[in-house]
Tab-separated table of C-alpha atoms and ligand atoms in Angstrom:
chain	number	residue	atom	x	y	z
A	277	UNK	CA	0.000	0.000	0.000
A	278	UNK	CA	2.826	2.179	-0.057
A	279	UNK	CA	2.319	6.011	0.743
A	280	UNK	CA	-1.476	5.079	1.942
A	281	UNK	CA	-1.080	3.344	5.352
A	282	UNK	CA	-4.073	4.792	6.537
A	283	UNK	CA	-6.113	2.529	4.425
A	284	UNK	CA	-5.897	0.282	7.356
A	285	UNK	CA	-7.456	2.260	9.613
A	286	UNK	CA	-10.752	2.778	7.278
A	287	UNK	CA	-10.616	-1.302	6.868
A	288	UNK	CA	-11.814	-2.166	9.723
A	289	UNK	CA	-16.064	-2.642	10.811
A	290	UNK	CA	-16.314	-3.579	6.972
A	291	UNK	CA	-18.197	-6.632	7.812
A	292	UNK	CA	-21.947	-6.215	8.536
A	293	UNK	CA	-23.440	-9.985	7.139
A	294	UNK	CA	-20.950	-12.487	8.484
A	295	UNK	CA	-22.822	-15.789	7.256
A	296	UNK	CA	-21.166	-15.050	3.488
A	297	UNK	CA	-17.921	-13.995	4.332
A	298	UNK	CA	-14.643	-16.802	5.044
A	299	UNK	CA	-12.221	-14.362	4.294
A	300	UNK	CA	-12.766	-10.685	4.148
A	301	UNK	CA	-9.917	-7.735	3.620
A	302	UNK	CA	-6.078	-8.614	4.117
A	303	UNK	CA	-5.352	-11.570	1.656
A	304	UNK	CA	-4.750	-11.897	-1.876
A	305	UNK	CA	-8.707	-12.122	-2.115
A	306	UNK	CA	-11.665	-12.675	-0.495
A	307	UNK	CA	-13.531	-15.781	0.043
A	308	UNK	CA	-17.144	-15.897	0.240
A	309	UNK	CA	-19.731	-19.120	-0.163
A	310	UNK	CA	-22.517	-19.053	-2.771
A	311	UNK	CA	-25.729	-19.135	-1.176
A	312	UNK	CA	-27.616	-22.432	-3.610
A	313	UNK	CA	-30.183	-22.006	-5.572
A	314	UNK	CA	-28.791	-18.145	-6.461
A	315	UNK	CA	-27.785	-16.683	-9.705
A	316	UNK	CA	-24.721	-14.129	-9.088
A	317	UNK	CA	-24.904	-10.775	-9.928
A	318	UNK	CA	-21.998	-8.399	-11.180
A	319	UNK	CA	-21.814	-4.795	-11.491
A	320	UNK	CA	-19.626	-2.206	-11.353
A	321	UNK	CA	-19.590	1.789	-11.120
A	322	UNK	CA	-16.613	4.541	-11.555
A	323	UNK	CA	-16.842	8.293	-10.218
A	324	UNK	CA	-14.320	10.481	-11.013
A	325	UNK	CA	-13.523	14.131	-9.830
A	326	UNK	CA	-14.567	16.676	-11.616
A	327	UNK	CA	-17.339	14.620	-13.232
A	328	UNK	CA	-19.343	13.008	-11.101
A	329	UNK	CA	-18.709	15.014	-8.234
A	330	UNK	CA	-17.085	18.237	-6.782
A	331	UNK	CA	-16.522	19.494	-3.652
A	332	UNK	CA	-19.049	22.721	-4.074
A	333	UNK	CA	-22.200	19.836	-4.315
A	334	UNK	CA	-20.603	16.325	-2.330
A	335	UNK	CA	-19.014	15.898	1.177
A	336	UNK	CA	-16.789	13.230	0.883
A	337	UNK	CA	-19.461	11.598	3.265
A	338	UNK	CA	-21.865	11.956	0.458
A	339	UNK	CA	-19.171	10.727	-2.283
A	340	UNK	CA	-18.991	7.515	-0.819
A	341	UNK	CA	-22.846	6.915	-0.004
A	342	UNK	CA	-23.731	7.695	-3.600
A	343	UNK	CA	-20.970	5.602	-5.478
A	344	UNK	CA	-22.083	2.687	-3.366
A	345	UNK	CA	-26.083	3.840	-3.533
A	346	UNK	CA	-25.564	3.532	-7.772
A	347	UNK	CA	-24.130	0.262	-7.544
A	348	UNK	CA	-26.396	-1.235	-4.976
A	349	UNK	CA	-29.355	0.243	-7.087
A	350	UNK	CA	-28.038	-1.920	-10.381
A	351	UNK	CA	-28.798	-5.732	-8.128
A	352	UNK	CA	-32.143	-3.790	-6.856
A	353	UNK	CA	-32.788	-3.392	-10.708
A	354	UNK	CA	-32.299	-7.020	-10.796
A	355	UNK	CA	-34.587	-7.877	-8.107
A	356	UNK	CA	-31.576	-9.311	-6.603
A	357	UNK	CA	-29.967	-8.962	-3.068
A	358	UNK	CA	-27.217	-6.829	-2.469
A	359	UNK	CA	-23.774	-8.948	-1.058
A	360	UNK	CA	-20.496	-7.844	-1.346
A	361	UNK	CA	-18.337	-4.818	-2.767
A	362	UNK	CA	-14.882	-4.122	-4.054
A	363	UNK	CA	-13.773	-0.599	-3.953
A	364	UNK	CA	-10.659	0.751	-5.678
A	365	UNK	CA	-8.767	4.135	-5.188
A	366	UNK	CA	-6.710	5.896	-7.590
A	367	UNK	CA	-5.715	9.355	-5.076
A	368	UNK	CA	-3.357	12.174	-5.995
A	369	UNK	CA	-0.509	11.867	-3.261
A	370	UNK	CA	-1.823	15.628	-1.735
A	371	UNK	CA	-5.009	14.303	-0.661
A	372	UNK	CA	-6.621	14.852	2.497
A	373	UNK	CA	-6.878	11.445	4.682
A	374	UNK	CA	-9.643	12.760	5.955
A	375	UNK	CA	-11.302	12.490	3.304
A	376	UNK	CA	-10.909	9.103	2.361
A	377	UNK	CA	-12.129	8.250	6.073
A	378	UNK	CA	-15.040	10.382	4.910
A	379	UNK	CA	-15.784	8.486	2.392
A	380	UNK	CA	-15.353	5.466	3.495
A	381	UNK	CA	-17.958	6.146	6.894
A	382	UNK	CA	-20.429	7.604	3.486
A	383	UNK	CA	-20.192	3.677	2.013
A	384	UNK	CA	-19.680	1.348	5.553
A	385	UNK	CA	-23.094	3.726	6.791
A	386	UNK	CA	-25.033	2.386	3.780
A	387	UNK	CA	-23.538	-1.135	3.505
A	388	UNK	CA	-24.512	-1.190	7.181
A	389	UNK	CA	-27.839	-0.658	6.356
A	390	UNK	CA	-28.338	-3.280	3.532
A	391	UNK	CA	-25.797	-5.707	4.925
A	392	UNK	CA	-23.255	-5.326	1.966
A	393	UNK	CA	-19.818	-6.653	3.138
A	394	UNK	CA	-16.629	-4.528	1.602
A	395	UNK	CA	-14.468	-7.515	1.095
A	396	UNK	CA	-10.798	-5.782	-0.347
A	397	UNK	CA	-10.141	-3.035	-2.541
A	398	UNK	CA	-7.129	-1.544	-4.263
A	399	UNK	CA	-4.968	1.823	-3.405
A	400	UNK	CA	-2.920	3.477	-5.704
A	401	UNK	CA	-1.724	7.040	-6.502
A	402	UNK	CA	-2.317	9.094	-9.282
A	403	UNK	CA	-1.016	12.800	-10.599
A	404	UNK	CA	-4.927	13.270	-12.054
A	405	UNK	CA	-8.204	13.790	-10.322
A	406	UNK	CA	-9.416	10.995	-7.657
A	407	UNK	CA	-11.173	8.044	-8.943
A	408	UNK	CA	-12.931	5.436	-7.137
A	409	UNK	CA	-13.974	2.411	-8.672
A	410	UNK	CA	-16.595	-0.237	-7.423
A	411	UNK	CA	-17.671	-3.497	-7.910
A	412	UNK	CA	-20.927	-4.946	-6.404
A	413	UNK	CA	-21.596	-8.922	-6.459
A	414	UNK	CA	-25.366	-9.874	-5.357
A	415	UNK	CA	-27.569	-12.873	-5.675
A	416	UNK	CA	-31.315	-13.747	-7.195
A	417	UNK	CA	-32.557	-16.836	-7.204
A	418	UNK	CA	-31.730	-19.134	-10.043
A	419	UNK	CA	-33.174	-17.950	-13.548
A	420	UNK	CA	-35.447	-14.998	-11.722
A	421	UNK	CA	-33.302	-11.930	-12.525
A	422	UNK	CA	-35.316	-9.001	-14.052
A	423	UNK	CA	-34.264	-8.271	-17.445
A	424	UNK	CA	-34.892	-5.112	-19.683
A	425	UNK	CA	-35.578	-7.168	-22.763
A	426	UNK	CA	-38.514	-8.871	-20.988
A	427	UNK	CA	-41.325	-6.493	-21.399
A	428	UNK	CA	-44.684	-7.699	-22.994
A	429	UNK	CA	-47.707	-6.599	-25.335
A	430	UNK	CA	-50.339	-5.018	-22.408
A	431	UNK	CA	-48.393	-4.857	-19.561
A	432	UNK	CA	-48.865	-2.113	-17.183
A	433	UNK	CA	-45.477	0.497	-16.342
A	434	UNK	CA	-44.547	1.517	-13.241
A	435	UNK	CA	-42.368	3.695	-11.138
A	436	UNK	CA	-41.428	3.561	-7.653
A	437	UNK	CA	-41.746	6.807	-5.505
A	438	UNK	CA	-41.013	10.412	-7.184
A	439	UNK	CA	-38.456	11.075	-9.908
A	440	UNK	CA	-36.610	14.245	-10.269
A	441	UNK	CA	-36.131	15.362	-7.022
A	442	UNK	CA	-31.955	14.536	-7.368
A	443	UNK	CA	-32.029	17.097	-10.405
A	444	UNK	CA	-34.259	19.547	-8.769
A	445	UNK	CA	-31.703	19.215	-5.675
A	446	UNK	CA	-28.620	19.708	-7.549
A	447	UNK	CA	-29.833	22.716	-9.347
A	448	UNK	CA	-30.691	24.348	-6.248
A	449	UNK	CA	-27.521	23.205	-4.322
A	450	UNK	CA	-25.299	25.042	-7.598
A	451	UNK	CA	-27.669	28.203	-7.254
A	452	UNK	CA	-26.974	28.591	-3.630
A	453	UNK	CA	-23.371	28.411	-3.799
A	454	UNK	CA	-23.704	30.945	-6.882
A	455	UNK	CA	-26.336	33.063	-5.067
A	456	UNK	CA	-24.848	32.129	-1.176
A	457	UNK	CA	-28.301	32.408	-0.545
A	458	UNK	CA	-29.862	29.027	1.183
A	459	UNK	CA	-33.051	27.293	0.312
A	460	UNK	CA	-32.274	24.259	1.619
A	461	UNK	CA	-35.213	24.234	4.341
A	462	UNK	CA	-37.621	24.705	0.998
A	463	UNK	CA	-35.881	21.947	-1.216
A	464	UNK	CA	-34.963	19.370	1.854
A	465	UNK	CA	-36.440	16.858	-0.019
A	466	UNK	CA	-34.651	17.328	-2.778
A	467	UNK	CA	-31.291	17.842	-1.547
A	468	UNK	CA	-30.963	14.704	-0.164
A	469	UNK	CA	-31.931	12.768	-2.747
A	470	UNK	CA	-28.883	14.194	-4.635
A	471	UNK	CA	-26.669	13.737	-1.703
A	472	UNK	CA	-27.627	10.262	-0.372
A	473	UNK	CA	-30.295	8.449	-2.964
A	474	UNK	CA	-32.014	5.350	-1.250
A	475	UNK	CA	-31.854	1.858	-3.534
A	476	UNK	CA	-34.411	0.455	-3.604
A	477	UNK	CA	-33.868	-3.397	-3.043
A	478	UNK	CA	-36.667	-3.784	-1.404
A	479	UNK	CA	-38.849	-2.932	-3.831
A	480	UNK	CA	-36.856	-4.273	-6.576
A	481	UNK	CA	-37.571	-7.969	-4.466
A	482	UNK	CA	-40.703	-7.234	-4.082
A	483	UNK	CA	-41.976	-6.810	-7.736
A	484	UNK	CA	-39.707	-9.571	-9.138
A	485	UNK	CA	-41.526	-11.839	-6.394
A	486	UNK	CA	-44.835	-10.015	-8.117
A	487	UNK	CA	-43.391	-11.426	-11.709
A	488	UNK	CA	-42.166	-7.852	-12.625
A	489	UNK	CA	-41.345	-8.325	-16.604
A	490	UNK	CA	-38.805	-5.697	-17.039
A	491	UNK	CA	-36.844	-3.630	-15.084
A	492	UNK	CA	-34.673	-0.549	-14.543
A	493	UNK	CA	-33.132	1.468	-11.780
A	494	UNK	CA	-33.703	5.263	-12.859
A	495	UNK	CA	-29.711	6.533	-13.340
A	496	UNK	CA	-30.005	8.634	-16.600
A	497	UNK	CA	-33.824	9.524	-16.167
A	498	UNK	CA	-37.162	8.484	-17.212
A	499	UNK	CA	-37.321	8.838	-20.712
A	500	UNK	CA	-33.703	7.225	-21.256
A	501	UNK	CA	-34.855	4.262	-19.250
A	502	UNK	CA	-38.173	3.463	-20.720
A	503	UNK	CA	-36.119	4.130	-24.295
A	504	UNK	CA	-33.629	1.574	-23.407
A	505	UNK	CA	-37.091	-0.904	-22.092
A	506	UNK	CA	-38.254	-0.539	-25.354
A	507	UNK	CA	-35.264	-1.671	-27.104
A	508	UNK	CA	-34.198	-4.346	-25.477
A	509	UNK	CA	-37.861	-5.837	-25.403
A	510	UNK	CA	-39.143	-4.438	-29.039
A	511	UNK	CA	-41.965	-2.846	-27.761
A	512	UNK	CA	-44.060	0.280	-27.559
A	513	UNK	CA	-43.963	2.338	-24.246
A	514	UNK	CA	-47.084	4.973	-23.607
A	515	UNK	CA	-46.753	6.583	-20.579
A	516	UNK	CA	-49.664	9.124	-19.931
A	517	UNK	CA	-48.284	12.136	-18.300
A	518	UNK	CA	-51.434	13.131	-15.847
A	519	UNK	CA	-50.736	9.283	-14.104
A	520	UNK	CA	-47.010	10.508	-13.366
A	521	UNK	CA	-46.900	11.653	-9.685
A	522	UNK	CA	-45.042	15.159	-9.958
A	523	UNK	CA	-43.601	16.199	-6.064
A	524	UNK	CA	-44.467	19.489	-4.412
A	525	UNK	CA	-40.852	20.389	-4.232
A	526	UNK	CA	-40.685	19.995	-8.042
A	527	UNK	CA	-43.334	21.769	-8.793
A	528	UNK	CA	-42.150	24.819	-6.971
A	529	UNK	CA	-39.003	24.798	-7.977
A	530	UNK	CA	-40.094	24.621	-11.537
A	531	UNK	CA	-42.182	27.612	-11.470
A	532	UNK	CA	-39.247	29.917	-11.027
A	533	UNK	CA	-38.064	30.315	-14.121
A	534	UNK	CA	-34.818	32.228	-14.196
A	535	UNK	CA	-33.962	29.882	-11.985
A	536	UNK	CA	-34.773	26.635	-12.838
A	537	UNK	CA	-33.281	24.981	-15.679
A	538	UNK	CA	-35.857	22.339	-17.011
A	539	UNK	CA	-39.398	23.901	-18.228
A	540	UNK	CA	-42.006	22.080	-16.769
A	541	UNK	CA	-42.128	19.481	-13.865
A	542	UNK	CA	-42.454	16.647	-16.032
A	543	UNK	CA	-39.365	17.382	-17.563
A	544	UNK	CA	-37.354	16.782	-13.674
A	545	UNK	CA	-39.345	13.693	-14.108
A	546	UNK	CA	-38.427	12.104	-17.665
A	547	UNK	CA	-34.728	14.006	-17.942
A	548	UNK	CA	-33.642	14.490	-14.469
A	549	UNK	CA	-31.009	11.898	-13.689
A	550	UNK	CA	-29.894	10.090	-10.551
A	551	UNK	CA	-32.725	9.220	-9.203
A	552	UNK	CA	-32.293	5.538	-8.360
A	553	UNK	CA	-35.905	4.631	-8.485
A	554	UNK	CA	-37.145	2.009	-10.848
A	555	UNK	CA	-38.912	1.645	-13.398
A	556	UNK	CA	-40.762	-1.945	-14.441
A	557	UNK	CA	-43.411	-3.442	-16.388
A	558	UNK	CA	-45.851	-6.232	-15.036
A	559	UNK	CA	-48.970	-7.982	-16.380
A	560	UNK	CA	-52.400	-7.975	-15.690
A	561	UNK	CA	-51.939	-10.046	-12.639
A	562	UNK	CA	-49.206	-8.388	-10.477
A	563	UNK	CA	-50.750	-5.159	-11.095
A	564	UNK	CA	-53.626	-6.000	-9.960
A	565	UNK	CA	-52.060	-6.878	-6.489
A	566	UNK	CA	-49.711	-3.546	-6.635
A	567	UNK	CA	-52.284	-1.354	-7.994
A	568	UNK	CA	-53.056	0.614	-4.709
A	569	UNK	CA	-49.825	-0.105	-2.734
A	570	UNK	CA	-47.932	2.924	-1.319
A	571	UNK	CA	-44.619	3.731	-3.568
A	572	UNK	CA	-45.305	2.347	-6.252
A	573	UNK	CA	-47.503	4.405	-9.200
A	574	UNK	CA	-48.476	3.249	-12.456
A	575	UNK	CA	-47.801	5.645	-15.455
A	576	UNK	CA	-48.912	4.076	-18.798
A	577	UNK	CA	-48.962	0.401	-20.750
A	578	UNK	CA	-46.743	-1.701	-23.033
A	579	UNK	CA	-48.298	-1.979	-26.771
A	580	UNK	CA	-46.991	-3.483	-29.828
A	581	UNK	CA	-45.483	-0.957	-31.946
A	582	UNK	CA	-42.498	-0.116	-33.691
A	583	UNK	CA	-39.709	0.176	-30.853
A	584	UNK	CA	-40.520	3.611	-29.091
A	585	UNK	CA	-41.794	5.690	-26.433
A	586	UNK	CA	-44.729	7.962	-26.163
A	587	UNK	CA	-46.515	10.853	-24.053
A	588	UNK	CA	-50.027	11.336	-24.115
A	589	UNK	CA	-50.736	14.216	-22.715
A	590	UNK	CA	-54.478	15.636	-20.635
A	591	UNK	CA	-55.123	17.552	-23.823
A	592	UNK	CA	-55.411	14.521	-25.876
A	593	UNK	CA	-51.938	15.683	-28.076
A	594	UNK	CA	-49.317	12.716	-27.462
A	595	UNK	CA	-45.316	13.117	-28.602
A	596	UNK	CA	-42.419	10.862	-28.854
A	597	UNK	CA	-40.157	10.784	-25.617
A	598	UNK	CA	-36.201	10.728	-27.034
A	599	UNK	CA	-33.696	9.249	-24.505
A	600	UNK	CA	-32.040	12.165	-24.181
A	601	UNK	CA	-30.920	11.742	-19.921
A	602	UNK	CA	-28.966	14.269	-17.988
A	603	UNK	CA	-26.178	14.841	-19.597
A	604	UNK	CA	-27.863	15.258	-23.439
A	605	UNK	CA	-29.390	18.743	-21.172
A	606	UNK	CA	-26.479	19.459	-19.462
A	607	UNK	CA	-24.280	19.854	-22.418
A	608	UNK	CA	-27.102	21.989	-23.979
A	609	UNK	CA	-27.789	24.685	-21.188
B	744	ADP	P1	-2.400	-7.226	-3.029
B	744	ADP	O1	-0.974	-6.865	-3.269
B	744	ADP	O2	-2.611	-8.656	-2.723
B	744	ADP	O3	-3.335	-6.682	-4.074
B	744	ADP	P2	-2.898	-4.968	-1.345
B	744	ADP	O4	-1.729	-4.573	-0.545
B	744	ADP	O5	-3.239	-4.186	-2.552
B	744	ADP	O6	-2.791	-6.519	-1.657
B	744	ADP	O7	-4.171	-4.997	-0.381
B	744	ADP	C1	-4.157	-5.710	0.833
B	744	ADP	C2	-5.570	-5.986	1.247
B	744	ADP	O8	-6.267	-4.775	1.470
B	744	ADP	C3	-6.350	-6.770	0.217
B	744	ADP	O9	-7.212	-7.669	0.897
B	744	ADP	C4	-7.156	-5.712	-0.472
B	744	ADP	O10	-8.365	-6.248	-0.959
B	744	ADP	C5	-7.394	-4.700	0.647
B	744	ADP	N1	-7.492	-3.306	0.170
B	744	ADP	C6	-6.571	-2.546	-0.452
B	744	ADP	N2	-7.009	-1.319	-0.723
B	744	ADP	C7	-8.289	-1.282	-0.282
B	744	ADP	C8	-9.313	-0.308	-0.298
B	744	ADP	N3	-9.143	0.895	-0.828
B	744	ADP	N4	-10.518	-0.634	0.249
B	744	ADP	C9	-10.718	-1.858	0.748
B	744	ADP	N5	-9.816	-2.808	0.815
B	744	ADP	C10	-8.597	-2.547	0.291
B	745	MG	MG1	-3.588	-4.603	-4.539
């Protein structure tokens, strides 16, 4: 480990579901036992400095519960449980240890709280910005994973919670470190679903158990997601925009329009990235049982088409949702 000693001290407490775990940090590599009956998942995300975060909108804190929130999100997409994470460093030599231990509380607080084991990791240096780099493995039973391509003529789409609010929060976060005004007590909500977004495994279990079709978590927004549903199944999406549940925080922050950067709420909901929320199609029969449960709203149906996604909207006009995510409106502002 060279120059980075103090990677021992954030290695400790890494532990939090010891039935899966032989071996965990301080050999060549870990050793963990299949549960039977379980398909593995693999998945892995990168954040780099600069890009995915800065320190004018993430505590290190936050750095570390996000980058591990993203990649527990992709096995929640799966319907699958959450088991065990890698995490690689590349640091410039000047760096704050501090902030590493930041980071690291940030990911063992939400591995904690999902019983995700951090089982080794690499350290290196580098002369360019700080990158971190991890790798979740998680498990679904045998054959049950929820695919994208496995959407089907009349099903029924749904969402889980409220999208946009991690856009709507990072605007305002940027404005008041432009402004140094605060608003933070008006966009709460918001705020920290930029800062720490909630997975959502249990959800995700809960509509593969309910024979969920397809599946999503919600990282470049709506429209990109149901785009990418579409494709992989070669189907039609219509989503009706009065069923999509539009939060109070969203709608105020939209109305102020020198400020805000997205026109109309719907827009946080279908472009706003970052969300980690899912999206998910399901037949007549599971929708039936989910129809009036808390969290989860339905938005529109699956028809047979040519592969593509539509809006109708209360005025009877309908258009064509593109897949244009977060970063197709952040390059255009
Ligand atoms: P090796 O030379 O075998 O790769 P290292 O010296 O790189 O070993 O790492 C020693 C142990 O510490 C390994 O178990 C590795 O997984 C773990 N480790 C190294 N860096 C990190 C990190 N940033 N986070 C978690 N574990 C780490
Ligand atoms: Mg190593």
């Amino acid at each position: 480990m060279g120059e980075f000693k103090f990677i021992d001290s954030i290695t400790n407490n890494t532990i939090f579901d010891k039935s899966s775990v032989k071996v965990g940090i301080g050999d060549d590599c870990a050793v963990c036992t299949n549960t039977s009956n379980m398909d593995t998942l693999i998945s892995t995300d990168m954040m780099v400095e600069g890009i995915h975060f800065t320190d004018k909108t993430a505590a290190p804190f936050d750095v570390g519960y996000r980058l591990a929130s993203a990649n527990i999100s992709d096995i929640a997409a799966m319907g699958g449980y959450p088991k065990q994470i890698v995490l690689s460093l590349a640091l410039s030599k000047n760096l704050d240890t501090k902030w590493v231990q930041e980071v690291y509380r940030g990911l063992k607080m939400i591995c904690q709280r999902y019983k995700v084991n951090i089982v080794g990791g690499d350290t290196v240096s580098t002369t360019g910005p700080v990158v971190l780099s991890l790798t979740i493995i998680g498990e679904v039973p045998v054959g049950e994973a929820v695919l994208r391509s496995g959407a089907k003529v009349g099903d029924y789409i749904g969402i889980t919670n409220y999208l946009g609010l991690s856009r709507v929060g990072l605007e305002t976060l940027l404005k008041e470190e432009k402004d140094q005004m605060r608003c933070a007590f008006r966009y709460a909500y918001s705020q920290e679903a930029h800062q720490r977004p909630e997975p959502q495994v249990e959800l995700g279990i809960l509509l593969r158990k309910h024979g969920a079709h397809a599946m999503n978590d919600i990282s470049d927004g709506l429209a990109s997601e149901l785009n990418e549903i579409a494709k992989a199944s070669n189907v039609q999406l219509v989503i009706e925009e009065e069923q999509i549940p539009i939060h109070e925080e969203i709608s105020a922050w939209s109305k102020n329009k020198d400020k805000a950067e997205l026109n109309r709420p719907v827009d946080y909901v279908l472009y706003g990235g970052e969300d980690f929320q899912l999206v998910f199609t399901i037949g007549q029969k599971g929708f039936d049982k989910l129809k009036n449960k808390s969290h989860i709203h339905f938005i529109g149906r699956v028809q047979e088409g040519p592969t593509s996604v539509f809006a109708t909207c209360s005025d009877g006009t309908s258009y064509k949702v593109l897949p244009h995510g977060y970063n197709h409106f952040k390059e255009e502002d």
